[in-house]
Amino acid sequence: MSLQLLWLVPILPLLGALLNGLGAGRLPRKVVSAIGVGSVGAALVIALGCFATLLGMPGEERFFAQTLFSWIDSGDLSVAVRLGLDPLSAVMMLVVTGVGFLIHVYSTGYMNHEKDYGRYFSYLNLFTFCMLMLVLADNFLVMFFGWEGVGLCSYLLIGFWYTKPSAAEAGKKAFIVNRIGDWGFLIGIFLLFVTFGSLDFGRVFTEAPSILPLGGGMATAIALFLFVGATGKSAQIPLYTWLPDAMEGPTPVSALIHAATMVTAGVYMIARCHVLYALAPTALLVVAVVGAATAVYAATIGLVQKDIKRVLAYSTVSQLGYMFLAMGVSAFAAGIFHLMTHAFFKALLFLGAGSVIHALSGEQDMDRMGGLKKHLPRTHATMLIATLAIAGIFPFAGFFSKDEILWKAFSNGGPILWAAGVIGAFLTAFYMFRLYFMTFHGSERLTPEAKGHLHESPNSMTIPLMLLAVLSLIGGLIQVPLLQGGQRLDAFLEPVFADLARVGGAAAHGAAAAAGHGAAHAAHDPGQEIALMLVSLAIALAGIYVAHRFYVKDPQAPHRLAARARGWYDLLWNKYWVDEIYDARIVQPIVRLSNRLWKDVDAAVVDGAVNGIGRKIEQGAGWLRLAQTGYVQLYALILTVGLVVVFGYLALR
Amino acid sequence: MDLATIIEAVVKVLIVLGFVLMGVPLIVWMERKVLGHMQDRIGPERVGPFGLLQTIADGMKLFFKEDMLPAQADKVVFFLAPGLSIVTALVAATVVPWGDTVTLFGREIGLRITDVNIALLFLLGTTSMGVYGIVLGGWASNSKYPLLGGLRSSAQMISYELAQGISLVPIVMITGSLSLSQIGRAQESMWFVVPQFFAFVIFVICAVAETNRAPFDLAEAETELVAGFHTEFSSMKFALYFLSEYANMMVVAGVAITCFLGAWHGPGPIPGVLWFLIKLSLFLFFFIWLRATFPRLRYDQLMGFGWKVLLPASLLNMAVTAVVLVMKG
Amino acid sequence: MSTIAVPLAAYQILAGALFTIGVVGVLVRRSALIVFMSIELMLNAVNLSFVAFSRQHGSMDGHIFVFFVMAVAAAEVAIGLAILIAIFRKRETANVDDVHLLKG
Amino acid sequence: MTEIILFSLFALTAVTCALGVVFHKNPVHCALLLVAVLLSLAGLFIMLHAQFIAALQVIVYAGAIMVLFLFVLMLLNVRRHEDVLTPGAAKGFGFLFALIVFVELLWVALSPGGGEQGSVGAPAALPQEFGSPAAIGRILYTTWLYPFEITSILLLVAVVGAVLLARRKFVG
């Protein structure tokens, strides 16, 4: 398929969004579904075609750019809406359209009883469009457009049930916290423009090594500001608080936006800007530390949550931490790999959870679940696969990607980062199987109402589950052969990250800063890698074992433990009181300051000035009004005086 | 300007002036006779053979009558108005050609007083000035019937002038000239009444209205306004109005003949000037016939007809002619 | 016509005089109708100088301007007289200084 | 010589009648005097080789616009004994400024060489067609087509406006 069709990939969902949005409430559901699913399906087909074409090209030439139109042309700033396709964006494009398509299909079942069916699909299509613009962007401004667009769609979809106050609040929270991150991102873009005079990826990344000195202040500042944007969008410390609340939205939305695609935008952005980060080792270190910390921190909160979706939300935050850890240790390909596999199994987990919630007529509290294995066989089977995948059990997808990150963390970042990753892995295995056991095993603790309607979900929901299960199962295999060197995805992405070699100081950050190739490859020790793999596998199994002890064999054990370590339990249950701290230390002071500004500055000074000027003008007009006598001939006389003056000037000139 | 030219001009002016002034009694006699016969009576027959001298006698009577001046009348304008009327009528007559050039005493003489190249515009200008005679006459009398008559005729004349002017435009487009003698010459092979029949009809209707004759004689509608704008005029001033009306008829007939009815052209060995006179007589007969046949229009019908029928029709005719001309290349 | 029988300046002075008389009329007459006529007078003064300049320069653009001025004058008179009739119907006056509803 | 006599005749008529327009008490006489001004200007136009403009002047200005004036004058039947001139200071200032305007115009007209090139000295040689309807039509429908079309729109607006204003009652 010709790559010239690339523009259709984002445009088709946009058209779908427009059709469904304009026809909202008037189109029959079947048409809405056809438009919503069809547009993304067609985009997926074209994306696959483009991908195939890209694969058919020689490795070094796998780049295609398409200029749609000139967007801004003002002074030094010249920005075109340009799509760029390279292996990195191709992977992202496939993830977005592929997972997006399945979730659209799933939504036709899940949202079937919804009143605002058309609006939902309009938003979902719009999100797909924005996300595709984000990943296919060829300059920072278009990327920022997509970045803001997905933020908007996230807001709209979290607040989809806007009559519910908590949903509306969660939407606002997500939007505001994202804006804080966007502030950093924007400053990063401004700095880029000041430094390079251009926002095109090609120019910036080509010129960066020659313009920015390695480890220099500017490179570090740009990298850190961009990272602020990434923490906002990808829910990292300290801007992660919005993501758990975002679970107020419909579950497919959680799966698509808050697990598989949008929240990974930060990871993608850092991978895209790897050249800049390679020039800023300090920033890379910050990324790695924040990622590792988030991975462990979020996992600990996930240990005690009772809401099935909240557990998954914290799990997402934790897994995103893994990806940032990978970025931080310059394992860009590994991070993208984990991004991809995570998209599969986390989407599957969310959709499975959605299926459970759907079956239980909206119940989300795991204390009122249990024993659902026999009632929801398909959901159970697929959920089990996903849980195994995220826990990192061989040969599921998560195993490959997580181990690659842990190995890179060890070899590039040192034992401390590795240890954090391993602790995170243990916690992940534990809380995921806690979720699994609490939901599908043990005694049935259902409410009578939920029990009455208990049923397996329709095919439109279970088929996407099964497809995602297959992907979770085999998704990791694209990285075989297992051991370092020669993996397929790495090879595919290699042209993108090859320019790292040009960043002269690859040696400045460990021996293998450059994506596990070149120098890193030489220092590679297969034995050590296998050992590390076995360790993490053992850790994961240990986590599963503990979960089994706690939630299947002895269901009272968790309660006893909680009672014994009351303080710790409360700390985790209340999410380290971070929301409360933010409220007291940041939100309330800002509210107070805003009130002061409103009353003292806006009302007194600004309004005073405006009103004062208005009054003065009124006064002056009152004077001028007297000249308006209503006598036409006086006006004519004044005209004549003007005539005299003009003639006089012309005569005496 | 040599002497011969001056003599030639003076002679031509005298001829035209004499013809118009002498022609008027003849036309009036003809009108009375024709109307009489059409109304199944005899008409004047006592003064002179067939009553031919009746109009002369009437003129003499008017000449000797007392000249009345209404008490509150505007004296200057009251005197000015009839003069204006007759002057515009006679000036208009100067550009109407009554024949082609003839060679006399070794001189090439055009059978018209002047041959200005914008004769048609000149004609429209003088006829538009003709309105003043009537309007001012009506106003200066300081009497309500004349004022109403004056108002009516001013509105009527401006309205019909428009359609009349536009009905002549196709002729100008075909000949590419505003000169009446050029237009006359262009009809040697075909009279313009054939290709421009609609324009001819419109022109004739407008001509009747412009000369304030029945059925468009609203300005002097006896039954409503006593005698319209000239109610208060008597003696010679009345005679001047009378004269100018008939002079105008002759001018308008002359223009119609020149523009539509082949000017001085005609079959047979009859000379052009004679052809012109024959056509003129027939046309004037047609005027009289109209008067005998049609009842007077109501005023609003008159204005509506002018603006809503004649003007659009003449515009349409002009547009169609333009399209046809362009298509013919 | 080799000699300059009437110089351009003569036309200009005539136009200026007419224009000035028009100005006076606009400024000192009370009747709106006369004010209108004075405006026509001013327009015609300008027309005269246009035509005179046209003759002087041998370019017909001045004629075109006169043409436009006439069109505008016609429009102005149509509207102006209509307004005048409307005012007269309401207030029984044609004096400009009796109509000052817009005064401040 | 003929030209000078004609010019003086027309100019004198124009100025006298113009003064009459402004100072005559009877509005109908003012209108008639204005017609006289217009006709003498038409004569001057012919002297300036602007035959078409002269014809327009007679047909449009004298024949249509002024008749309209007269028509309205008669329709309104304006009372004759009203104060003719504006009262007091306004009148004085009016005369004063008009005088200044005239002096300035004179100054400009008589200042030698002050104007653009060609404003003084011999008039340009004229082409055969100068001032004829055909020549005017040619440039009117080529160079000046757009202004011409816009003028037609202006006239249309004026027609609609006049009809609407002069109606006795506004419908709806």
Short mmCIF file of N, CA and C in Angstrom, two decimals, chain A residues 346-428:
data_model
loop_
_atom_site.label_atom_id
_atom_site.label_comp_id
_atom_site.label_asym_id
_atom_site.label_seq_id
_atom_site.Cartn_x
_atom_site.Cartn_y
_atom_site.Cartn_z
N LYS A 346 -2.72 -4.66 29.61
CA LYS A 346 -3.45 -3.76 30.50
C LYS A 346 -4.82 -3.43 29.90
N ALA A 347 -4.85 -3.29 28.58
CA ALA A 347 -6.16 -3.11 27.96
C ALA A 347 -7.03 -4.31 28.24
N LEU A 348 -6.42 -5.48 28.13
CA LEU A 348 -7.16 -6.72 28.39
C LEU A 348 -7.66 -6.74 29.83
N LEU A 349 -6.80 -6.36 30.76
CA LEU A 349 -7.21 -6.35 32.17
C LEU A 349 -8.39 -5.41 32.39
N PHE A 350 -8.26 -4.24 31.82
CA PHE A 350 -9.35 -3.27 32.01
C PHE A 350 -10.63 -3.78 31.37
N LEU A 351 -10.50 -4.30 30.16
CA LEU A 351 -11.70 -4.77 29.49
C LEU A 351 -12.28 -5.95 30.24
N GLY A 352 -11.39 -6.81 30.77
CA GLY A 352 -11.87 -7.93 31.58
C GLY A 352 -12.58 -7.40 32.81
N ALA A 353 -11.94 -6.45 33.47
CA ALA A 353 -12.58 -5.84 34.64
C ALA A 353 -13.91 -5.25 34.24
N GLY A 354 -13.91 -4.61 33.07
CA GLY A 354 -15.16 -4.03 32.59
C GLY A 354 -16.21 -5.11 32.39
N SER A 355 -15.77 -6.23 31.86
CA SER A 355 -16.69 -7.34 31.65
C SER A 355 -17.26 -7.80 32.98
N VAL A 356 -16.39 -7.88 33.99
CA VAL A 356 -16.86 -8.28 35.32
C VAL A 356 -17.87 -7.25 35.83
N ILE A 357 -17.48 -5.99 35.71
CA ILE A 357 -18.37 -4.93 36.22
C ILE A 357 -19.71 -4.98 35.49
N HIS A 358 -19.60 -5.20 34.19
CA HIS A 358 -20.80 -5.28 33.38
C HIS A 358 -21.69 -6.42 33.87
N ALA A 359 -21.02 -7.57 34.13
CA ALA A 359 -21.77 -8.75 34.58
C ALA A 359 -22.43 -8.49 35.93
N LEU A 360 -21.76 -7.71 36.77
CA LEU A 360 -22.28 -7.48 38.12
C LEU A 360 -23.12 -6.20 38.18
N SER A 361 -23.55 -5.73 37.07
CA SER A 361 -24.40 -4.53 37.00
C SER A 361 -23.75 -3.33 37.68
N GLY A 362 -22.47 -3.14 37.43
CA GLY A 362 -21.84 -1.91 37.91
C GLY A 362 -21.09 -2.04 39.22
N GLU A 363 -21.00 -3.23 39.75
CA GLU A 363 -20.27 -3.39 41.02
C GLU A 363 -18.77 -3.35 40.77
N GLN A 364 -18.04 -2.52 41.57
CA GLN A 364 -16.59 -2.42 41.36
C GLN A 364 -15.80 -2.85 42.59
N ASP A 365 -16.47 -3.05 43.70
CA ASP A 365 -15.78 -3.38 44.95
C ASP A 365 -15.46 -4.87 44.97
N MET A 366 -14.17 -5.18 45.10
CA MET A 366 -13.77 -6.58 45.05
C MET A 366 -14.24 -7.36 46.27
N ASP A 367 -14.58 -6.64 47.34
CA ASP A 367 -15.12 -7.33 48.50
C ASP A 367 -16.47 -7.95 48.21
N ARG A 368 -17.12 -7.44 47.19
CA ARG A 368 -18.42 -8.01 46.86
C ARG A 368 -18.35 -8.84 45.57
N MET A 369 -17.17 -9.42 45.31
CA MET A 369 -17.04 -10.31 44.15
C MET A 369 -16.71 -11.70 44.67
N GLY A 370 -15.87 -12.39 43.89
CA GLY A 370 -15.46 -13.71 44.34
C GLY A 370 -16.24 -14.83 43.66
N GLY A 371 -15.47 -15.88 43.32
CA GLY A 371 -16.09 -17.06 42.77
C GLY A 371 -16.75 -16.88 41.42
N LEU A 372 -16.24 -15.95 40.69
CA LEU A 372 -16.89 -15.67 39.41
C LEU A 372 -16.40 -16.58 38.29
N LYS A 373 -15.42 -17.42 38.62
CA LYS A 373 -14.78 -18.26 37.60
C LYS A 373 -15.79 -19.05 36.78
N LYS A 374 -16.73 -19.66 37.46
CA LYS A 374 -17.67 -20.51 36.75
C LYS A 374 -18.74 -19.73 36.00
N HIS A 375 -19.02 -18.51 36.49
CA HIS A 375 -20.05 -17.71 35.82
C HIS A 375 -19.53 -17.01 34.56
N LEU A 376 -18.27 -16.61 34.63
CA LEU A 376 -17.71 -15.85 33.51
C LEU A 376 -16.49 -16.59 32.96
N PRO A 377 -16.72 -17.70 32.30
CA PRO A 377 -15.55 -18.51 31.90
C PRO A 377 -14.61 -17.80 30.93
N ARG A 378 -15.16 -17.14 29.94
CA ARG A 378 -14.28 -16.50 28.97
C ARG A 378 -13.52 -15.34 29.62
N THR A 379 -14.24 -14.55 30.37
CA THR A 379 -13.60 -13.44 31.04
C THR A 379 -12.50 -13.96 31.96
N HIS A 380 -12.83 -15.02 32.68
CA HIS A 380 -11.84 -15.56 33.60
C HIS A 380 -10.59 -16.00 32.87
N ALA A 381 -10.77 -16.75 31.82
CA ALA A 381 -9.61 -17.28 31.11
C ALA A 381 -8.73 -16.14 30.59
N THR A 382 -9.37 -15.17 29.98
CA THR A 382 -8.57 -14.09 29.40
C THR A 382 -7.92 -13.27 30.50
N MET A 383 -8.65 -13.06 31.60
CA MET A 383 -8.06 -12.30 32.69
C MET A 383 -6.85 -13.02 33.26
N LEU A 384 -6.95 -14.32 33.35
CA LEU A 384 -5.83 -15.08 33.90
C LEU A 384 -4.59 -14.90 33.03
N ILE A 385 -4.79 -14.97 31.74
CA ILE A 385 -3.67 -14.77 30.82
C ILE A 385 -3.05 -13.40 31.05
N ALA A 386 -3.92 -12.39 31.14
CA ALA A 386 -3.41 -11.05 31.30
C ALA A 386 -2.67 -10.90 32.61
N THR A 387 -3.22 -11.51 33.68
CA THR A 387 -2.58 -11.39 34.98
C THR A 387 -1.21 -12.05 34.96
N LEU A 388 -1.14 -13.21 34.33
CA LEU A 388 0.15 -13.87 34.20
C LEU A 388 1.11 -13.00 33.40
N ALA A 389 0.57 -12.36 32.39
CA ALA A 389 1.43 -11.54 31.55
C ALA A 389 1.99 -10.38 32.35
N ILE A 390 1.14 -9.71 33.11
CA ILE A 390 1.65 -8.54 33.82
C ILE A 390 2.55 -8.97 34.97
N ALA A 391 2.30 -10.15 35.50
CA ALA A 391 3.16 -10.60 36.58
C ALA A 391 4.53 -11.01 36.07
N GLY A 392 4.62 -11.21 34.78
CA GLY A 392 5.92 -11.51 34.19
C GLY A 392 6.29 -12.98 34.23
N ILE A 393 5.31 -13.82 33.97
CA ILE A 393 5.56 -15.26 33.94
C ILE A 393 5.87 -15.68 32.51
N PHE A 394 6.89 -16.52 32.36
CA PHE A 394 7.26 -17.04 31.04
C PHE A 394 6.14 -17.92 30.53
N PRO A 395 5.75 -17.89 29.30
CA PRO A 395 6.24 -17.10 28.16
C PRO A 395 5.29 -15.96 27.80
N PHE A 396 4.62 -15.42 28.77
CA PHE A 396 3.68 -14.35 28.42
C PHE A 396 4.42 -13.05 28.11
N ALA A 397 3.69 -12.14 27.46
CA ALA A 397 4.33 -10.96 26.90
C ALA A 397 5.09 -10.16 27.95
N GLY A 398 4.47 -10.02 29.13
CA GLY A 398 5.09 -9.19 30.15
C GLY A 398 6.46 -9.68 30.57
N PHE A 399 6.63 -10.94 30.53
CA PHE A 399 7.92 -11.50 30.94
C PHE A 399 9.05 -10.92 30.10
N PHE A 400 8.84 -10.95 28.81
CA PHE A 400 9.91 -10.50 27.92
C PHE A 400 10.24 -9.04 28.15
N SER A 401 9.19 -8.24 28.17
CA SER A 401 9.46 -6.80 28.22
C SER A 401 9.99 -6.40 29.59
N LYS A 402 9.40 -6.95 30.64
CA LYS A 402 9.84 -6.53 31.97
C LYS A 402 11.28 -6.98 32.23
N ASP A 403 11.56 -8.17 31.79
CA ASP A 403 12.91 -8.64 32.04
C ASP A 403 13.94 -7.86 31.26
N GLU A 404 13.55 -7.46 30.09
CA GLU A 404 14.51 -6.68 29.32
C GLU A 404 14.81 -5.36 30.05
N ILE A 405 13.74 -4.77 30.62
CA ILE A 405 13.96 -3.52 31.35
C ILE A 405 14.82 -3.76 32.58
N LEU A 406 14.51 -4.83 33.30
CA LEU A 406 15.28 -5.10 34.52
C LEU A 406 16.74 -5.35 34.19
N TRP A 407 16.96 -6.05 33.12
CA TRP A 407 18.33 -6.35 32.70
C TRP A 407 19.06 -5.07 32.33
N LYS A 408 18.37 -4.19 31.61
CA LYS A 408 18.99 -2.93 31.24
C LYS A 408 19.23 -2.06 32.47
N ALA A 409 18.26 -2.13 33.40
CA ALA A 409 18.43 -1.35 34.62
C ALA A 409 19.68 -1.81 35.37
N PHE A 410 19.86 -3.11 35.35
CA PHE A 410 21.02 -3.65 36.04
C PHE A 410 22.31 -3.28 35.33
N SER A 411 22.30 -3.50 34.02
CA SER A 411 23.55 -3.31 33.29
C SER A 411 23.85 -1.83 33.05
N ASN A 412 22.82 -0.99 32.87
CA ASN A 412 23.08 0.42 32.57
C ASN A 412 22.94 1.31 33.79
N GLY A 413 22.08 0.90 34.72
CA GLY A 413 21.75 1.80 35.81
C GLY A 413 22.30 1.39 37.15
N GLY A 414 22.68 0.16 37.27
CA GLY A 414 23.23 -0.27 38.54
C GLY A 414 22.23 -1.02 39.39
N PRO A 415 22.70 -1.62 40.44
CA PRO A 415 21.88 -2.52 41.24
C PRO A 415 20.71 -1.83 41.96
N ILE A 416 20.85 -0.57 42.31
CA ILE A 416 19.78 0.05 43.09
C ILE A 416 18.51 0.15 42.26
N LEU A 417 18.65 0.66 41.05
CA LEU A 417 17.50 0.75 40.16
C LEU A 417 16.94 -0.63 39.89
N TRP A 418 17.86 -1.58 39.73
CA TRP A 418 17.41 -2.95 39.46
C TRP A 418 16.60 -3.48 40.64
N ALA A 419 17.12 -3.24 41.84
CA ALA A 419 16.45 -3.73 43.04
C ALA A 419 15.05 -3.13 43.13
N ALA A 420 14.94 -1.82 42.86
CA ALA A 420 13.62 -1.19 42.89
C ALA A 420 12.70 -1.88 41.90
N GLY A 421 13.24 -2.16 40.70
CA GLY A 421 12.43 -2.83 39.69
C GLY A 421 11.98 -4.20 40.17
N VAL A 422 12.85 -4.92 40.82
CA VAL A 422 12.50 -6.27 41.26
C VAL A 422 11.43 -6.20 42.36
N ILE A 423 11.62 -5.25 43.30
CA ILE A 423 10.60 -5.10 44.34
C ILE A 423 9.25 -4.80 43.68
N GLY A 424 9.30 -3.92 42.71
CA GLY A 424 8.07 -3.59 41.99
C GLY A 424 7.47 -4.82 41.35
N ALA A 425 8.31 -5.65 40.78
CA ALA A 425 7.83 -6.85 40.12
C ALA A 425 7.14 -7.77 41.11
N PHE A 426 7.76 -7.91 42.30
CA PHE A 426 7.16 -8.75 43.33
C PHE A 426 5.78 -8.19 43.70
N LEU A 427 5.73 -6.90 43.97
CA LEU A 427 4.46 -6.29 44.37
C LEU A 427 3.42 -6.44 43.27
N THR A 428 3.87 -6.28 42.03
CA THR A 428 2.94 -6.40 40.91
C THR A 428 2.31 -7.78 40.89
#
